[in-house]
Amino acid sequence: MLEPLARHSMVKASAAGWAAVMNRYPELASEPIVAGWAHAGRPLVVRRPACSDTAGLVPLGLPLPPSHGKRRIAVSLATTDIVASAPPPLLADAASAAPAAWRETIDKLLQLLPETRTYGSLAWQHLTGLPYLSPSSDLDLLWPLSSAEQAGTLLSGIAGIAKQAPMRLDGEITGPAGGVQWRELTGTDEDEVLVKGEQGVTTTTRAAFLAGLVS
């Protein structure tokens, strides 16, 4: 694990590594669902580092389901305590965990870009089997974009699907520099957009972000 893990990556902790985390945070160890998280084979998600994080450790998040307060727990692990890593799941793989009312929208999204990935409630329900989705849940997506020429078709397609979707479509268009919220990219080339990268948030123009998306 020599390369930094990308934001939104899903990782699994070793038993020893998770035990060390529980020792550092005894208040978390008192909650059975958290204490047994790694033992149950459930993942953690790579997040952007915070000022309070220890240098050299991988910053990770553990969002609990609504039945456990919907808390967002921040922890850190040494790379040697991470035994597996993977990108966030493909929307096609997570679709079976979605409500029936979402299926038509998901089918349209997959026709638009089969490589679409998902994070947020749908991803966590798919990966853990725990009930994360609620009637008010958004569908959080990551659309990998390989060229600026592809952007217009993709963005207009997302916008059209979003107008008819029974849930809010949220998420980012992603490229080498990071991710930009898809609605921000529907403006003009001179508009400023927020780029969420591995280490923090930067700003650039819509045109500059899309120009960096090389195939």
PDB file of C-alpha atoms in Angstrom:
ATOM      1  CA  MET A   1       0.000   0.000   0.000  1.00  0.00           C
ATOM      2  CA  LEU A   2       2.525   2.545  -1.163  1.00  0.00           C
ATOM      3  CA  GLU A   3       0.174   4.936  -2.946  1.00  0.00           C
ATOM      4  CA  PRO A   4      -2.225   7.167  -0.987  1.00  0.00           C
ATOM      5  CA  LEU A   5      -5.743   5.816  -0.935  1.00  0.00           C
ATOM      6  CA  ALA A   6      -8.258   7.858  -2.862  1.00  0.00           C
ATOM      7  CA  ARG A   7     -11.094   9.616  -1.070  1.00  0.00           C
ATOM      8  CA  HIS A   8     -14.243   7.446  -0.974  1.00  0.00           C
ATOM      9  CA  SER A   9     -12.127   4.255  -1.090  1.00  0.00           C
ATOM     10  CA  MET A  10     -13.496   1.452   1.072  1.00  0.00           C
ATOM     11  CA  VAL A  11     -11.003  -0.318   3.328  1.00  0.00           C
ATOM     12  CA  LYS A  12     -11.045  -3.130   5.857  1.00  0.00           C
ATOM     13  CA  ALA A  13      -9.092  -3.090   9.095  1.00  0.00           C
ATOM     14  CA  SER A  14      -7.146  -5.951  10.617  1.00  0.00           C
ATOM     15  CA  ALA A  15      -8.434  -7.322  13.905  1.00  0.00           C
ATOM     16  CA  ALA A  16      -5.335  -6.027  15.689  1.00  0.00           C
ATOM     17  CA  GLY A  17      -5.631  -2.609  14.091  1.00  0.00           C
ATOM     18  CA  TRP A  18      -9.267  -2.234  15.072  1.00  0.00           C
ATOM     19  CA  ALA A  19      -8.504  -3.394  18.604  1.00  0.00           C
ATOM     20  CA  ALA A  20      -5.907  -0.624  18.807  1.00  0.00           C
ATOM     21  CA  VAL A  21      -8.484   1.925  17.646  1.00  0.00           C
ATOM     22  CA  MET A  22     -10.910   0.719  20.318  1.00  0.00           C
ATOM     23  CA  ASN A  23      -8.172   1.082  22.918  1.00  0.00           C
ATOM     24  CA  ARG A  24      -7.587   4.683  21.808  1.00  0.00           C
ATOM     25  CA  TYR A  25     -11.305   5.475  21.883  1.00  0.00           C
ATOM     26  CA  PRO A  26     -12.852   3.577  24.822  1.00  0.00           C
ATOM     27  CA  GLU A  27     -16.100   5.509  24.403  1.00  0.00           C
ATOM     28  CA  LEU A  28     -16.507   3.854  20.990  1.00  0.00           C
ATOM     29  CA  ALA A  29     -15.601   0.425  22.307  1.00  0.00           C
ATOM     30  CA  SER A  30     -18.634   0.607  24.604  1.00  0.00           C
ATOM     31  CA  GLU A  31     -20.935   0.498  21.554  1.00  0.00           C
ATOM     32  CA  PRO A  32     -21.261  -3.135  20.378  1.00  0.00           C
ATOM     33  CA  ILE A  33     -21.910  -2.272  16.711  1.00  0.00           C
ATOM     34  CA  VAL A  34     -18.694  -0.215  16.576  1.00  0.00           C
ATOM     35  CA  ALA A  35     -16.574  -2.602  18.629  1.00  0.00           C
ATOM     36  CA  GLY A  36     -17.542  -5.494  16.366  1.00  0.00           C
ATOM     37  CA  TRP A  37     -17.314  -3.580  13.092  1.00  0.00           C
ATOM     38  CA  ALA A  38     -14.080  -5.064  11.750  1.00  0.00           C
ATOM     39  CA  HIS A  39     -14.869  -8.549  13.066  1.00  0.00           C
ATOM     40  CA  ALA A  40     -18.105  -8.458  11.030  1.00  0.00           C
ATOM     41  CA  GLY A  41     -16.082  -7.696   7.891  1.00  0.00           C
ATOM     42  CA  ARG A  42     -17.597  -4.250   7.449  1.00  0.00           C
ATOM     43  CA  PRO A  43     -15.593  -1.519   5.697  1.00  0.00           C
ATOM     44  CA  LEU A  44     -14.486   1.997   6.552  1.00  0.00           C
ATOM     45  CA  VAL A  45     -14.281   4.865   4.088  1.00  0.00           C
ATOM     46  CA  VAL A  46     -11.262   7.048   3.326  1.00  0.00           C
ATOM     47  CA  ARG A  47     -11.986  10.714   4.111  1.00  0.00           C
ATOM     48  CA  ARG A  48     -10.080  13.962   3.805  1.00  0.00           C
ATOM     49  CA  PRO A  49      -7.676  14.559   6.731  1.00  0.00           C
ATOM     50  CA  ALA A  50      -8.679  16.919   9.526  1.00  0.00           C
ATOM     51  CA  CYS A  51      -6.444  19.154  11.630  1.00  0.00           C
ATOM     52  CA  SER A  52      -6.823  16.771  14.572  1.00  0.00           C
ATOM     53  CA  ASP A  53      -5.640  13.703  12.631  1.00  0.00           C
ATOM     54  CA  THR A  54      -2.262  12.147  13.392  1.00  0.00           C
ATOM     55  CA  ALA A  55       0.248  12.541  10.563  1.00  0.00           C
ATOM     56  CA  GLY A  56       1.149   9.298   8.870  1.00  0.00           C
ATOM     57  CA  LEU A  57      -2.151   7.570   9.614  1.00  0.00           C
ATOM     58  CA  VAL A  58      -4.940   7.013   7.083  1.00  0.00           C
ATOM     59  CA  PRO A  59      -8.022   9.118   7.959  1.00  0.00           C
ATOM     60  CA  LEU A  60     -11.174   6.995   7.881  1.00  0.00           C
ATOM     61  CA  GLY A  61     -14.869   7.375   8.528  1.00  0.00           C
ATOM     62  CA  LEU A  62     -17.560   5.093   9.867  1.00  0.00           C
ATOM     63  CA  PRO A  63     -21.122   6.398   9.392  1.00  0.00           C
ATOM     64  CA  LEU A  64     -23.599   4.547  11.579  1.00  0.00           C
ATOM     65  CA  PRO A  65     -27.089   3.704  10.273  1.00  0.00           C
ATOM     66  CA  PRO A  66     -30.114   5.769  11.397  1.00  0.00           C
ATOM     67  CA  SER A  67     -31.075   3.083  13.917  1.00  0.00           C
ATOM     68  CA  HIS A  68     -27.820   3.875  15.753  1.00  0.00           C
ATOM     69  CA  GLY A  69     -28.102   7.645  15.633  1.00  0.00           C
ATOM     70  CA  LYS A  70     -26.662   8.207  12.138  1.00  0.00           C
ATOM     71  CA  ARG A  71     -23.388   9.275  13.766  1.00  0.00           C
ATOM     72  CA  ARG A  72     -20.307   9.921  11.649  1.00  0.00           C
ATOM     73  CA  ILE A  73     -17.319   8.507  13.474  1.00  0.00           C
ATOM     74  CA  ALA A  74     -13.797   9.579  12.505  1.00  0.00           C
ATOM     75  CA  VAL A  75     -10.865   7.231  13.170  1.00  0.00           C
ATOM     76  CA  SER A  76      -7.370   6.692  11.753  1.00  0.00           C
ATOM     77  CA  LEU A  77      -5.329   3.588  10.980  1.00  0.00           C
ATOM     78  CA  ALA A  78      -1.751   2.813  10.038  1.00  0.00           C
ATOM     79  CA  THR A  79      -1.436   1.505   6.496  1.00  0.00           C
ATOM     80  CA  THR A  80      -0.122  -1.777   7.927  1.00  0.00           C
ATOM     81  CA  ASP A  81      -3.466  -2.245   9.699  1.00  0.00           C
ATOM     82  CA  ILE A  82      -5.432  -2.031   6.436  1.00  0.00           C
ATOM     83  CA  VAL A  83      -5.868  -5.501   4.982  1.00  0.00           C
ATOM     84  CA  ALA A  84      -7.964  -4.672   1.895  1.00  0.00           C
ATOM     85  CA  SER A  85      -9.035  -1.651  -0.147  1.00  0.00           C
ATOM     86  CA  ALA A  86     -11.398  -1.101  -3.057  1.00  0.00           C
ATOM     87  CA  PRO A  87     -13.113   1.749  -4.874  1.00  0.00           C
ATOM     88  CA  PRO A  88     -16.661   2.589  -3.804  1.00  0.00           C
ATOM     89  CA  PRO A  89     -19.087   0.050  -5.269  1.00  0.00           C
ATOM     90  CA  LEU A  90     -20.400   0.232  -8.792  1.00  0.00           C
ATOM     91  CA  LEU A  91     -23.995   1.411  -8.949  1.00  0.00           C
ATOM     92  CA  ALA A  92     -24.793  -1.725 -10.943  1.00  0.00           C
ATOM     93  CA  ASP A  93     -23.601  -3.911  -8.053  1.00  0.00           C
ATOM     94  CA  ALA A  94     -25.390  -1.918  -5.341  1.00  0.00           C
ATOM     95  CA  ALA A  95     -28.689  -1.641  -7.240  1.00  0.00           C
ATOM     96  CA  SER A  96     -30.149  -4.756  -5.626  1.00  0.00           C
ATOM     97  CA  ALA A  97     -30.088  -2.979  -2.229  1.00  0.00           C
ATOM     98  CA  ALA A  98     -32.104  -0.013  -3.535  1.00  0.00           C
ATOM     99  CA  PRO A  99     -35.829   0.528  -2.960  1.00  0.00           C
ATOM    100  CA  ALA A 100     -38.085  -0.671  -5.781  1.00  0.00           C
ATOM    101  CA  ALA A 101     -39.091   2.938  -6.488  1.00  0.00           C
ATOM    102  CA  TRP A 102     -35.459   3.744  -7.372  1.00  0.00           C
ATOM    103  CA  ARG A 103     -34.934   0.967  -9.910  1.00  0.00           C
ATOM    104  CA  GLU A 104     -36.145   2.820 -13.024  1.00  0.00           C
ATOM    105  CA  THR A 105     -33.922   5.803 -12.219  1.00  0.00           C
ATOM    106  CA  ILE A 106     -30.939   3.550 -11.577  1.00  0.00           C
ATOM    107  CA  ASP A 107     -31.484   1.774 -14.904  1.00  0.00           C
ATOM    108  CA  LYS A 108     -31.429   5.139 -16.704  1.00  0.00           C
ATOM    109  CA  LEU A 109     -28.256   6.181 -14.865  1.00  0.00           C
ATOM    110  CA  LEU A 110     -26.521   2.952 -15.832  1.00  0.00           C
ATOM    111  CA  GLN A 111     -27.522   3.395 -19.464  1.00  0.00           C
ATOM    112  CA  LEU A 112     -25.999   6.882 -19.320  1.00  0.00           C
ATOM    113  CA  LEU A 113     -22.697   5.744 -17.780  1.00  0.00           C
ATOM    114  CA  PRO A 114     -22.267   2.073 -16.780  1.00  0.00           C
ATOM    115  CA  GLU A 115     -19.101   2.939 -14.793  1.00  0.00           C
ATOM    116  CA  THR A 116     -21.061   5.078 -12.308  1.00  0.00           C
ATOM    117  CA  ARG A 117     -20.182   4.352  -8.682  1.00  0.00           C
ATOM    118  CA  THR A 118     -22.157   5.027  -5.523  1.00  0.00           C
ATOM    119  CA  TYR A 119     -21.380   6.071  -1.986  1.00  0.00           C
ATOM    120  CA  GLY A 120     -23.576   7.205   0.896  1.00  0.00           C
ATOM    121  CA  SER A 121     -26.619   5.319   2.167  1.00  0.00           C
ATOM    122  CA  LEU A 122     -27.091   2.964  -0.774  1.00  0.00           C
ATOM    123  CA  ALA A 123     -23.431   1.940  -0.768  1.00  0.00           C
ATOM    124  CA  TRP A 124     -23.394   1.331   2.979  1.00  0.00           C
ATOM    125  CA  GLN A 125     -26.587  -0.715   2.886  1.00  0.00           C
ATOM    126  CA  HIS A 126     -25.173  -2.793   0.036  1.00  0.00           C
ATOM    127  CA  LEU A 127     -21.793  -3.333   1.730  1.00  0.00           C
ATOM    128  CA  THR A 128     -22.978  -3.994   5.291  1.00  0.00           C
ATOM    129  CA  GLY A 129     -26.517  -5.337   5.017  1.00  0.00           C
ATOM    130  CA  LEU A 130     -27.569  -2.789   7.661  1.00  0.00           C
ATOM    131  CA  PRO A 131     -30.598  -0.498   7.095  1.00  0.00           C
ATOM    132  CA  TYR A 132     -29.104   2.836   6.004  1.00  0.00           C
ATOM    133  CA  LEU A 133     -31.750   3.912   3.507  1.00  0.00           C
ATOM    134  CA  SER A 134     -34.813   5.925   4.531  1.00  0.00           C
ATOM    135  CA  PRO A 135     -37.616   7.603   2.558  1.00  0.00           C
ATOM    136  CA  SER A 136     -35.618  10.859   2.611  1.00  0.00           C
ATOM    137  CA  SER A 137     -32.295   9.368   1.453  1.00  0.00           C
ATOM    138  CA  ASP A 138     -30.395  10.876  -1.475  1.00  0.00           C
ATOM    139  CA  LEU A 139     -28.755   8.743  -4.138  1.00  0.00           C
ATOM    140  CA  ASP A 140     -25.054   9.653  -3.921  1.00  0.00           C
ATOM    141  CA  LEU A 141     -23.049   8.976  -7.062  1.00  0.00           C
ATOM    142  CA  LEU A 142     -19.587   9.344  -8.570  1.00  0.00           C
ATOM    143  CA  TRP A 143     -19.381   9.799 -12.329  1.00  0.00           C
ATOM    144  CA  PRO A 144     -15.844   9.246 -13.707  1.00  0.00           C
ATOM    145  CA  LEU A 145     -15.254  11.548 -16.660  1.00  0.00           C
ATOM    146  CA  SER A 146     -12.472  10.763 -19.115  1.00  0.00           C
ATOM    147  CA  SER A 147     -12.715  13.750 -21.466  1.00  0.00           C
ATOM    148  CA  ALA A 148     -14.093  17.274 -21.602  1.00  0.00           C
ATOM    149  CA  GLU A 149     -16.022  16.323 -24.747  1.00  0.00           C
ATOM    150  CA  GLN A 150     -18.010  13.767 -22.737  1.00  0.00           C
ATOM    151  CA  ALA A 151     -19.075  16.349 -20.151  1.00  0.00           C
ATOM    152  CA  GLY A 152     -21.931  18.001 -22.012  1.00  0.00           C
ATOM    153  CA  THR A 153     -23.732  14.755 -22.787  1.00  0.00           C
ATOM    154  CA  LEU A 154     -23.193  13.393 -19.288  1.00  0.00           C
ATOM    155  CA  LEU A 155     -24.345  16.536 -17.470  1.00  0.00           C
ATOM    156  CA  SER A 156     -27.441  17.007 -19.614  1.00  0.00           C
ATOM    157  CA  GLY A 157     -28.279  13.343 -19.142  1.00  0.00           C
ATOM    158  CA  ILE A 158     -27.942  13.561 -15.362  1.00  0.00           C
ATOM    159  CA  ALA A 159     -30.068  16.720 -15.269  1.00  0.00           C
ATOM    160  CA  GLY A 160     -32.810  15.086 -17.307  1.00  0.00           C
ATOM    161  CA  ILE A 161     -32.883  12.002 -15.096  1.00  0.00           C
ATOM    162  CA  ALA A 162     -32.804  14.114 -11.913  1.00  0.00           C
ATOM    163  CA  LYS A 163     -35.978  15.987 -12.948  1.00  0.00           C
ATOM    164  CA  GLN A 164     -37.998  12.758 -12.961  1.00  0.00           C
ATOM    165  CA  ALA A 165     -36.247  10.858 -10.162  1.00  0.00           C
ATOM    166  CA  PRO A 166     -38.175  10.018  -6.963  1.00  0.00           C
ATOM    167  CA  MET A 167     -35.064  10.847  -4.905  1.00  0.00           C
ATOM    168  CA  ARG A 168     -32.477  13.644  -5.001  1.00  0.00           C
ATOM    169  CA  LEU A 169     -29.463  12.823  -7.158  1.00  0.00           C
ATOM    170  CA  ASP A 170     -26.311  14.037  -5.452  1.00  0.00           C
ATOM    171  CA  GLY A 171     -22.661  13.414  -6.153  1.00  0.00           C
ATOM    172  CA  GLU A 172     -19.566  14.395  -8.058  1.00  0.00           C
ATOM    173  CA  ILE A 173     -18.052  14.325 -11.506  1.00  0.00           C
ATOM    174  CA  THR A 174     -14.562  12.967 -10.866  1.00  0.00           C
ATOM    175  CA  GLY A 175     -11.213  13.425 -12.587  1.00  0.00           C
ATOM    176  CA  PRO A 176      -7.494  13.538 -11.761  1.00  0.00           C
ATOM    177  CA  ALA A 177      -7.829  16.700  -9.638  1.00  0.00           C
ATOM    178  CA  GLY A 178     -10.717  15.396  -7.537  1.00  0.00           C
ATOM    179  CA  GLY A 179     -14.481  15.702  -7.660  1.00  0.00           C
ATOM    180  CA  VAL A 180     -16.887  18.569  -8.369  1.00  0.00           C
ATOM    181  CA  GLN A 181     -20.577  18.534  -7.429  1.00  0.00           C
ATOM    182  CA  TRP A 182     -22.352  17.834 -10.702  1.00  0.00           C
ATOM    183  CA  ARG A 183     -24.750  20.775 -10.478  1.00  0.00           C
ATOM    184  CA  GLU A 184     -21.825  23.211 -10.243  1.00  0.00           C
ATOM    185  CA  LEU A 185     -20.575  22.012 -13.628  1.00  0.00           C
ATOM    186  CA  THR A 186     -23.792  22.944 -15.412  1.00  0.00           C
ATOM    187  CA  GLY A 187     -22.775  26.644 -15.425  1.00  0.00           C
ATOM    188  CA  THR A 188     -20.562  28.589 -17.827  1.00  0.00           C
ATOM    189  CA  ASP A 189     -16.867  27.894 -18.442  1.00  0.00           C
ATOM    190  CA  GLU A 190     -15.841  30.933 -16.367  1.00  0.00           C
ATOM    191  CA  ASP A 191     -17.851  29.899 -13.296  1.00  0.00           C
ATOM    192  CA  GLU A 192     -15.823  28.980 -10.219  1.00  0.00           C
ATOM    193  CA  VAL A 193     -16.244  25.436  -8.900  1.00  0.00           C
ATOM    194  CA  LEU A 194     -15.099  23.662  -5.727  1.00  0.00           C
ATOM    195  CA  VAL A 195     -12.812  20.696  -6.322  1.00  0.00           C
ATOM    196  CA  LYS A 196     -12.703  18.141  -3.506  1.00  0.00           C
ATOM    197  CA  GLY A 197      -9.317  16.439  -3.619  1.00  0.00           C
ATOM    198  CA  GLU A 198      -7.409  13.994  -1.476  1.00  0.00           C
ATOM    199  CA  GLN A 199      -5.991  16.626   0.866  1.00  0.00           C
ATOM    200  CA  GLY A 200      -8.637  19.337   0.837  1.00  0.00           C
ATOM    201  CA  VAL A 201     -10.814  21.644  -1.221  1.00  0.00           C
ATOM    202  CA  THR A 202      -9.531  23.984  -3.941  1.00  0.00           C
ATOM    203  CA  THR A 203     -11.242  26.251  -6.462  1.00  0.00           C
ATOM    204  CA  THR A 204     -10.902  26.513 -10.211  1.00  0.00           C
ATOM    205  CA  THR A 205     -13.079  27.362 -13.173  1.00  0.00           C
ATOM    206  CA  ARG A 206     -15.424  24.927 -14.859  1.00  0.00           C
ATOM    207  CA  ALA A 207     -13.333  25.087 -18.028  1.00  0.00           C
ATOM    208  CA  ALA A 208     -10.055  24.437 -16.196  1.00  0.00           C
ATOM    209  CA  PHE A 209     -11.483  21.435 -14.337  1.00  0.00           C
ATOM    210  CA  LEU A 210     -12.859  19.866 -17.505  1.00  0.00           C
ATOM    211  CA  ALA A 211      -9.627  20.569 -19.386  1.00  0.00           C
ATOM    212  CA  GLY A 212      -7.775  18.446 -16.821  1.00  0.00           C
ATOM    213  CA  LEU A 213      -9.927  15.428 -17.603  1.00  0.00           C
ATOM    214  CA  VAL A 214      -7.663  13.674 -20.069  1.00  0.00           C
ATOM    215  CA  SER A 215      -8.281  10.157 -21.278  1.00  0.00           C
TER     216      SER A 215
END
